[in-house]
Tab-separated table of C-alpha atoms in Angstrom:
chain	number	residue	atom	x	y	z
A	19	UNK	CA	-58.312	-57.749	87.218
A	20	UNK	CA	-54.738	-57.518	88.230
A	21	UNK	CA	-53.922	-59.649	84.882
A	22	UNK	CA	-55.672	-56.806	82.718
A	23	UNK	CA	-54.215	-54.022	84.710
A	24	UNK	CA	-50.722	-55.399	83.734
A	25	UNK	CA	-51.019	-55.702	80.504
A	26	UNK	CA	-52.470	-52.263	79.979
A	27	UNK	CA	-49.405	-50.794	81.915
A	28	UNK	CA	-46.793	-52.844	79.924
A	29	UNK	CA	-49.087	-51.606	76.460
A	30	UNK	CA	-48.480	-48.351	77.789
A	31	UNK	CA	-45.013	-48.415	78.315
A	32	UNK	CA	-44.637	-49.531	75.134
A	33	UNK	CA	-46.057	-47.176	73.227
A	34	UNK	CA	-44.565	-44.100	75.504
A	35	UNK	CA	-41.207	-45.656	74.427
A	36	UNK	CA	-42.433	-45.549	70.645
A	37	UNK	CA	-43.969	-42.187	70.754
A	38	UNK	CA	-40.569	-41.218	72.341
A	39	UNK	CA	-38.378	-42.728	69.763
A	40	UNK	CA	-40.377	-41.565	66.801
A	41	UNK	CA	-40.546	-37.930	67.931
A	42	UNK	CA	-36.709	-37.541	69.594
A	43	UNK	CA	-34.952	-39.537	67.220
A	44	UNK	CA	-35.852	-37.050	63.987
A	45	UNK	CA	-34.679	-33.888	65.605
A	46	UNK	CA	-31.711	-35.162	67.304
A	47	UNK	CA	-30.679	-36.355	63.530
A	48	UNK	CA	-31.403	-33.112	62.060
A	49	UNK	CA	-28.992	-31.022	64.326
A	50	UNK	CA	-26.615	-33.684	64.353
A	51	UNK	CA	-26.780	-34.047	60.561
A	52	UNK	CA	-26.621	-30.259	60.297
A	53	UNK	CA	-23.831	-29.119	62.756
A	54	UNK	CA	-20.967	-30.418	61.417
A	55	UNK	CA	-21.742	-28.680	58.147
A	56	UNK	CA	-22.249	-25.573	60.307
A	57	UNK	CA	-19.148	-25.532	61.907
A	58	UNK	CA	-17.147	-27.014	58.573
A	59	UNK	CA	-18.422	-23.687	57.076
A	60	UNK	CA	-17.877	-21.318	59.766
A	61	UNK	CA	-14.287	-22.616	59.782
A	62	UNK	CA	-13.783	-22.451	56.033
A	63	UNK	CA	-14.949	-18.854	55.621
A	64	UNK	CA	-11.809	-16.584	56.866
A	65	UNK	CA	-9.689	-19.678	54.590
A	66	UNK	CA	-11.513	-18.446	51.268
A	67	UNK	CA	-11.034	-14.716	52.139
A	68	UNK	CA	-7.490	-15.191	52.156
A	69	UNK	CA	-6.951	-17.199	49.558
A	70	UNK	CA	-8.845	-14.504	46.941
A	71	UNK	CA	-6.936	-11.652	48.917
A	72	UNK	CA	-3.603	-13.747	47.961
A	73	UNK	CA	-4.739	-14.533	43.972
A	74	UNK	CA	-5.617	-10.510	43.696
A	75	UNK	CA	-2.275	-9.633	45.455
A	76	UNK	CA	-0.473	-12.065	42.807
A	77	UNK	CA	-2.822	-10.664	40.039
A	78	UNK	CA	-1.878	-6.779	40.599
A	79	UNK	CA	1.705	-8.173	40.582
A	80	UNK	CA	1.872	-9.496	37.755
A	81	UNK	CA	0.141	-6.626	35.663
A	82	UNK	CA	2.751	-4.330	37.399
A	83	UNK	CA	5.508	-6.131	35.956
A	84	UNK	CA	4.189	-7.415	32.774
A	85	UNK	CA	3.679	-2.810	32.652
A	86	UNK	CA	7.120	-2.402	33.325
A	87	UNK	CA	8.709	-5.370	31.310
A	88	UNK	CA	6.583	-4.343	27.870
A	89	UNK	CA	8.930	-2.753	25.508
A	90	UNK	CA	8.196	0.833	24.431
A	91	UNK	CA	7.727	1.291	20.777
A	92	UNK	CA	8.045	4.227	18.376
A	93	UNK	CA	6.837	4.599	14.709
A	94	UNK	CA	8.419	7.625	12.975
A	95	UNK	CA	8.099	8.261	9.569
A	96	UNK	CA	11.654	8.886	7.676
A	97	UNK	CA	11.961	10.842	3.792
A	98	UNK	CA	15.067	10.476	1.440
A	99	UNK	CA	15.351	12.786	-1.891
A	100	UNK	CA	17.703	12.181	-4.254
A	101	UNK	CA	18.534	13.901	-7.683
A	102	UNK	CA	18.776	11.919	-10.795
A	103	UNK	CA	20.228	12.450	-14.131
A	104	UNK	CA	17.890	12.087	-16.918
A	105	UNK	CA	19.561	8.841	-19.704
A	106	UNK	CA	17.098	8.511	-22.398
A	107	UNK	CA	13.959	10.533	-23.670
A	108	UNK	CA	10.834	9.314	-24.811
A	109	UNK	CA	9.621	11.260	-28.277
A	110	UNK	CA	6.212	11.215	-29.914
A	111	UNK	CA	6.190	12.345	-33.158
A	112	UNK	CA	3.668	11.729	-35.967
A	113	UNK	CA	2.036	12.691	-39.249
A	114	UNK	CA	-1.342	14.259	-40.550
A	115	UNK	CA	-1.749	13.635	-44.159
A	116	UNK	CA	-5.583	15.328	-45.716
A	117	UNK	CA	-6.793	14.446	-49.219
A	118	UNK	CA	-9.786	14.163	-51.045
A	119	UNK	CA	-8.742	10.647	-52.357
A	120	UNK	CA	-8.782	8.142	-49.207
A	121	UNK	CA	-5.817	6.031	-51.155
A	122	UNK	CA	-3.631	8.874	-51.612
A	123	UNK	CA	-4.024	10.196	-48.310
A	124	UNK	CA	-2.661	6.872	-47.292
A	125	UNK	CA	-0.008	6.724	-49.456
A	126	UNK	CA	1.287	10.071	-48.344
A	127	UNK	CA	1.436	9.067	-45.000
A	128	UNK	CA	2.777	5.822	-45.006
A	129	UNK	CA	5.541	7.319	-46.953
A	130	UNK	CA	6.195	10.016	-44.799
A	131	UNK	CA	6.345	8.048	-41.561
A	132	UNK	CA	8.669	5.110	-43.726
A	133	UNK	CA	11.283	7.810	-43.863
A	134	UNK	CA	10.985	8.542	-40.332
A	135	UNK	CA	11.237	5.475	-39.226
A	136	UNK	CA	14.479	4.512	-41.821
A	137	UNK	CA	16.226	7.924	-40.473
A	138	UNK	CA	15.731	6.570	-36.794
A	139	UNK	CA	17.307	3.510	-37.618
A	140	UNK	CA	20.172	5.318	-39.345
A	141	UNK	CA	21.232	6.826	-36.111
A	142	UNK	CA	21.632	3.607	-34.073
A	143	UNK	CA	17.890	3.638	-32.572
A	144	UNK	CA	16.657	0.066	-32.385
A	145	UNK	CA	13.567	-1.370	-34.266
A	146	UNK	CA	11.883	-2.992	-30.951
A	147	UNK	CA	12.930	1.371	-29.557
A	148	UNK	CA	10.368	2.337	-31.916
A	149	UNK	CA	6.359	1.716	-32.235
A	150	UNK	CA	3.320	3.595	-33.660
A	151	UNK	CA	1.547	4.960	-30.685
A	152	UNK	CA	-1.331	6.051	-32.344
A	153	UNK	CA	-3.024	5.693	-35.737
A	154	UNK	CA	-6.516	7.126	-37.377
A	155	UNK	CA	-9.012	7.499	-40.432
A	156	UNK	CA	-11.200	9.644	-40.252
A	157	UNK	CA	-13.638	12.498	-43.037
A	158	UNK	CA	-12.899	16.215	-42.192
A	159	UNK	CA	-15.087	18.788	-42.641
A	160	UNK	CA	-15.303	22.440	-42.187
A	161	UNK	CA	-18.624	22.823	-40.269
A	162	UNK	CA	-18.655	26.433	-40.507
A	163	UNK	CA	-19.045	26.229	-43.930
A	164	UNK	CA	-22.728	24.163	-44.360
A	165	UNK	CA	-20.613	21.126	-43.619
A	166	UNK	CA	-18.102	21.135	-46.711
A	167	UNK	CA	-16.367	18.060	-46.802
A	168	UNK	CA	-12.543	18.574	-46.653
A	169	UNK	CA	-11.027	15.210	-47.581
A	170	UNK	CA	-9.443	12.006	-45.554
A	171	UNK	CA	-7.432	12.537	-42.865
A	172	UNK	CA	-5.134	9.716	-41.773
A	173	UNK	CA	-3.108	10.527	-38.561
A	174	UNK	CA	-0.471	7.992	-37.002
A	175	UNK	CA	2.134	8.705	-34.508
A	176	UNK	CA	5.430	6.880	-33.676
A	177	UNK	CA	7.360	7.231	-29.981
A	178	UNK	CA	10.430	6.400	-30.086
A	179	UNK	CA	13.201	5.633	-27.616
A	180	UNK	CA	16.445	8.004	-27.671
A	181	UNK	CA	19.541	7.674	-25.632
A	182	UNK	CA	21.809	10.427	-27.109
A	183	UNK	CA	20.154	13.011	-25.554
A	184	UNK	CA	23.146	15.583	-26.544
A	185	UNK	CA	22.285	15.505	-30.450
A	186	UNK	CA	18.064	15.352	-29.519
A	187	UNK	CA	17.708	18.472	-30.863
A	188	UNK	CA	19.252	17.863	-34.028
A	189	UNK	CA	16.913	14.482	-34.697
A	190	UNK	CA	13.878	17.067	-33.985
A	191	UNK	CA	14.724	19.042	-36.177
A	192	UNK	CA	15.764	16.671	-38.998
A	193	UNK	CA	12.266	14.908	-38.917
A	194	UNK	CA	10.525	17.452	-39.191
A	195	UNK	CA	12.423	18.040	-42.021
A	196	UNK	CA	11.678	15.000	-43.132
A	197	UNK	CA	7.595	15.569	-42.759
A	198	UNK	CA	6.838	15.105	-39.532
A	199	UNK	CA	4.051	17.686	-38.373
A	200	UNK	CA	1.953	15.953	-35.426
A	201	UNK	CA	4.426	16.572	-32.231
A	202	UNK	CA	3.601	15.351	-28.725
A	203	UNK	CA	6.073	15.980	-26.110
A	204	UNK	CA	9.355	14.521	-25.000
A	205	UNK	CA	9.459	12.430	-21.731
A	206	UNK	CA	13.029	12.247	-19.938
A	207	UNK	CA	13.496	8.979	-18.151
A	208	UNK	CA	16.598	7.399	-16.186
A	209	UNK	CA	17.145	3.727	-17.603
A	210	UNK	CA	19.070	2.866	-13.610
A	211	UNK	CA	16.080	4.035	-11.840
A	212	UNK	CA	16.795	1.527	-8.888
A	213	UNK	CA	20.346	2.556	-7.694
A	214	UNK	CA	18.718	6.105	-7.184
A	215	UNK	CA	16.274	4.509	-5.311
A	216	UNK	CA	18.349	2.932	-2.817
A	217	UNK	CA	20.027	5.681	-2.206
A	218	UNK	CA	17.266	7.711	-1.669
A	219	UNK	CA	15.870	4.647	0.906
A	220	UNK	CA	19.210	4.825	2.808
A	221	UNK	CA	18.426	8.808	3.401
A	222	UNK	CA	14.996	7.999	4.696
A	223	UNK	CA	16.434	5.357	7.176
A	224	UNK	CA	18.762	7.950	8.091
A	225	UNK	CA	15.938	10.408	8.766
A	226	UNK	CA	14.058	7.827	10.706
A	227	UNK	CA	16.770	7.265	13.255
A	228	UNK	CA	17.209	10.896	13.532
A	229	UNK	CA	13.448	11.674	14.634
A	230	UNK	CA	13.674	8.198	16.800
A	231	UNK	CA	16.742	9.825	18.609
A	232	UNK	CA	15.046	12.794	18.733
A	233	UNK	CA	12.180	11.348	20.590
A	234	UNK	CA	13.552	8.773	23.223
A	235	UNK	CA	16.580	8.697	25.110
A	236	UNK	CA	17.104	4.983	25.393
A	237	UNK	CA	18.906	2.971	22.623
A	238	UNK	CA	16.659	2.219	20.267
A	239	UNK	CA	16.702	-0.943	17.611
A	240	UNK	CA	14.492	-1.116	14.252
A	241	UNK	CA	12.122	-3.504	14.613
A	242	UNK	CA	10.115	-3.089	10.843
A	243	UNK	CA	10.223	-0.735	7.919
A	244	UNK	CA	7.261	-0.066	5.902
A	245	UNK	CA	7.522	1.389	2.561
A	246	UNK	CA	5.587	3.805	0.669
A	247	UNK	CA	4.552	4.695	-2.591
A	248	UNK	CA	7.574	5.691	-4.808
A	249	UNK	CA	7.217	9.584	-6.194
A	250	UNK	CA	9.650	10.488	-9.186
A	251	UNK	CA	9.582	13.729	-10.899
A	252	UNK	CA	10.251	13.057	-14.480
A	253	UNK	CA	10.339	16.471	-16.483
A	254	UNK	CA	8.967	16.613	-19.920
A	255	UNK	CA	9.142	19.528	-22.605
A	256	UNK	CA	6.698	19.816	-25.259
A	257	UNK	CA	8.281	19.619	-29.068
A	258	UNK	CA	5.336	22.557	-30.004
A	259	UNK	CA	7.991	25.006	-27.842
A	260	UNK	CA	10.947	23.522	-29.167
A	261	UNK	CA	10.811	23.427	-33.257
A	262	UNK	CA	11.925	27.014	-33.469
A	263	UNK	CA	15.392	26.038	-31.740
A	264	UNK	CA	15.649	22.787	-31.000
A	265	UNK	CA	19.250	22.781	-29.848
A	266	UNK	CA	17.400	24.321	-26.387
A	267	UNK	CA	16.010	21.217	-25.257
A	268	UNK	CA	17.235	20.706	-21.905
A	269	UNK	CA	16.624	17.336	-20.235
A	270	UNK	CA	16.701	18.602	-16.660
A	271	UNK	CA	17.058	16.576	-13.495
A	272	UNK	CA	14.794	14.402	-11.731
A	273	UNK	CA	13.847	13.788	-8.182
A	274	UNK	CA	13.563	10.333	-6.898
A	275	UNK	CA	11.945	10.285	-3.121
A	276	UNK	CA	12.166	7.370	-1.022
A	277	UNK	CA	9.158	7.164	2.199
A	278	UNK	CA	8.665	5.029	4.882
A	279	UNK	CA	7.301	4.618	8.020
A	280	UNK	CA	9.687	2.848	10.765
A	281	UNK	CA	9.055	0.890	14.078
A	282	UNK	CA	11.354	0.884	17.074
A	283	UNK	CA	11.660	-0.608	20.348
């Protein structure tokens, strides 16, 4: 009896320490697994606060200097006029020649405009200075009249290129002489167009640096200059106006303009 008594005590003792193990030995891993972290994080808390307080501090920094180290930049826009004197003339003049007979009307007219073209030549205006601008065939008729039919018209007009613009007047009048009687107009041109130009740029740098000065105090250095679209004025007078007197064709000035737009810093 003693015997079984025995061995039921030591079979309870063993279990008791089992049970014991099995239930102690979980929670006292748990909170020892789990407090380190615990405190590792309460520590590391008031570490990360800083450190984002110190990146924003360095952050607002450097946007307030990068603000006051930017350079300041001004775009003004700057004009230049300049006046140019007209060099050559551009002169369309032509012939209308009407027959019945389609041949002769032809004839007529390529003889008329064979003598304008060999007086041209005669005073010192090149061959490649002179080209037919426009040329046409075409029936005439006088509608009002149950469509009566009038006879061929032929029509061709030469341009040619003149530099002595002091006896202009006097060629005028000699072609038409001659049997010119289709006049367009006459076109004044300057042959150095560029040198006016450049001048005319220089006055709208000028200009520019004026307004620039005008709107900062601090020295100020071009950093790019844009250019615009060249305007220049050429005058023109119509022959129509002129034929009566042609020694009062007046070639005029012209204005070349110069625009751009400027950047400084």
């Amino acid at each position: 009896m003693k015997k079984i008594v025995s061995k039921l005590l030591c079979l309870a003792l063993v279990f008791a320490t089992l049970f014991g193990i099995a239930f102690s030995s979980p929670a006292a891993l748990t909170v020892n697994a789990l407090s380190p972290e615990i405190t590792d994080n309460t520590q590391q808390l008031p570490q990360d606060t800083t450190t984002q307080d110190e990146n924003s501090t360095t952050q607002e920094d450097d946007s307030s200097q990068v603000t006051q180290d930017a350079p300041r930049k001004i775009m003004v826009l700057g004009g230049g006029k300049v006046t140019a004197q007209p060099d050559v003339a551009y002169v369309e003049i032509g012939v209308e020649s009407l027959n019945a007979d389609l041949q002769t009307a032809l004839d007529e007219n390529n003889q008329i405009i064979s003598s304008l073209i060999d007086y041209l030549q005669e005073k010192n205006v090149a061959e490649d200075d002179i080209k037919t601008k426009y040329y046409s065939i075409y029936q005439k008729h006088d509608y009002s009249a149950s469509d009566r039919f009038l006879g061929y018209q032929v029509s061709s007009t030469l341009e040619f290129k003149c530099t002595d613009l002091n006896n202009l007047g006097t060629y005028i009048k000699d072609l038409t002489s001659l049997g010119a009687n289709r006049l367009g107009c006459i076109t004044f041109d300057c042959q150095d167009i560029t040198s006016y130009y450049q001048e005319a740029l220089k006055l709208a740098v000028e200009d520019a640096k004026s307004k620039a000065e005008a709107l900062s105090s601090q020295p100020l250095t071009i950093v790019k200059i844009i250019e615009e679209n060249v305007y220049t004025s050429m005058p023109y007078r119509m022959m129509e106006t002129s034929l009566s007197n042609a020694s009062t064709i007046l070639k005029g000035t012209m204005k070349v303009e110069a625009k751009i737009k400027v950047i400084f810093e």
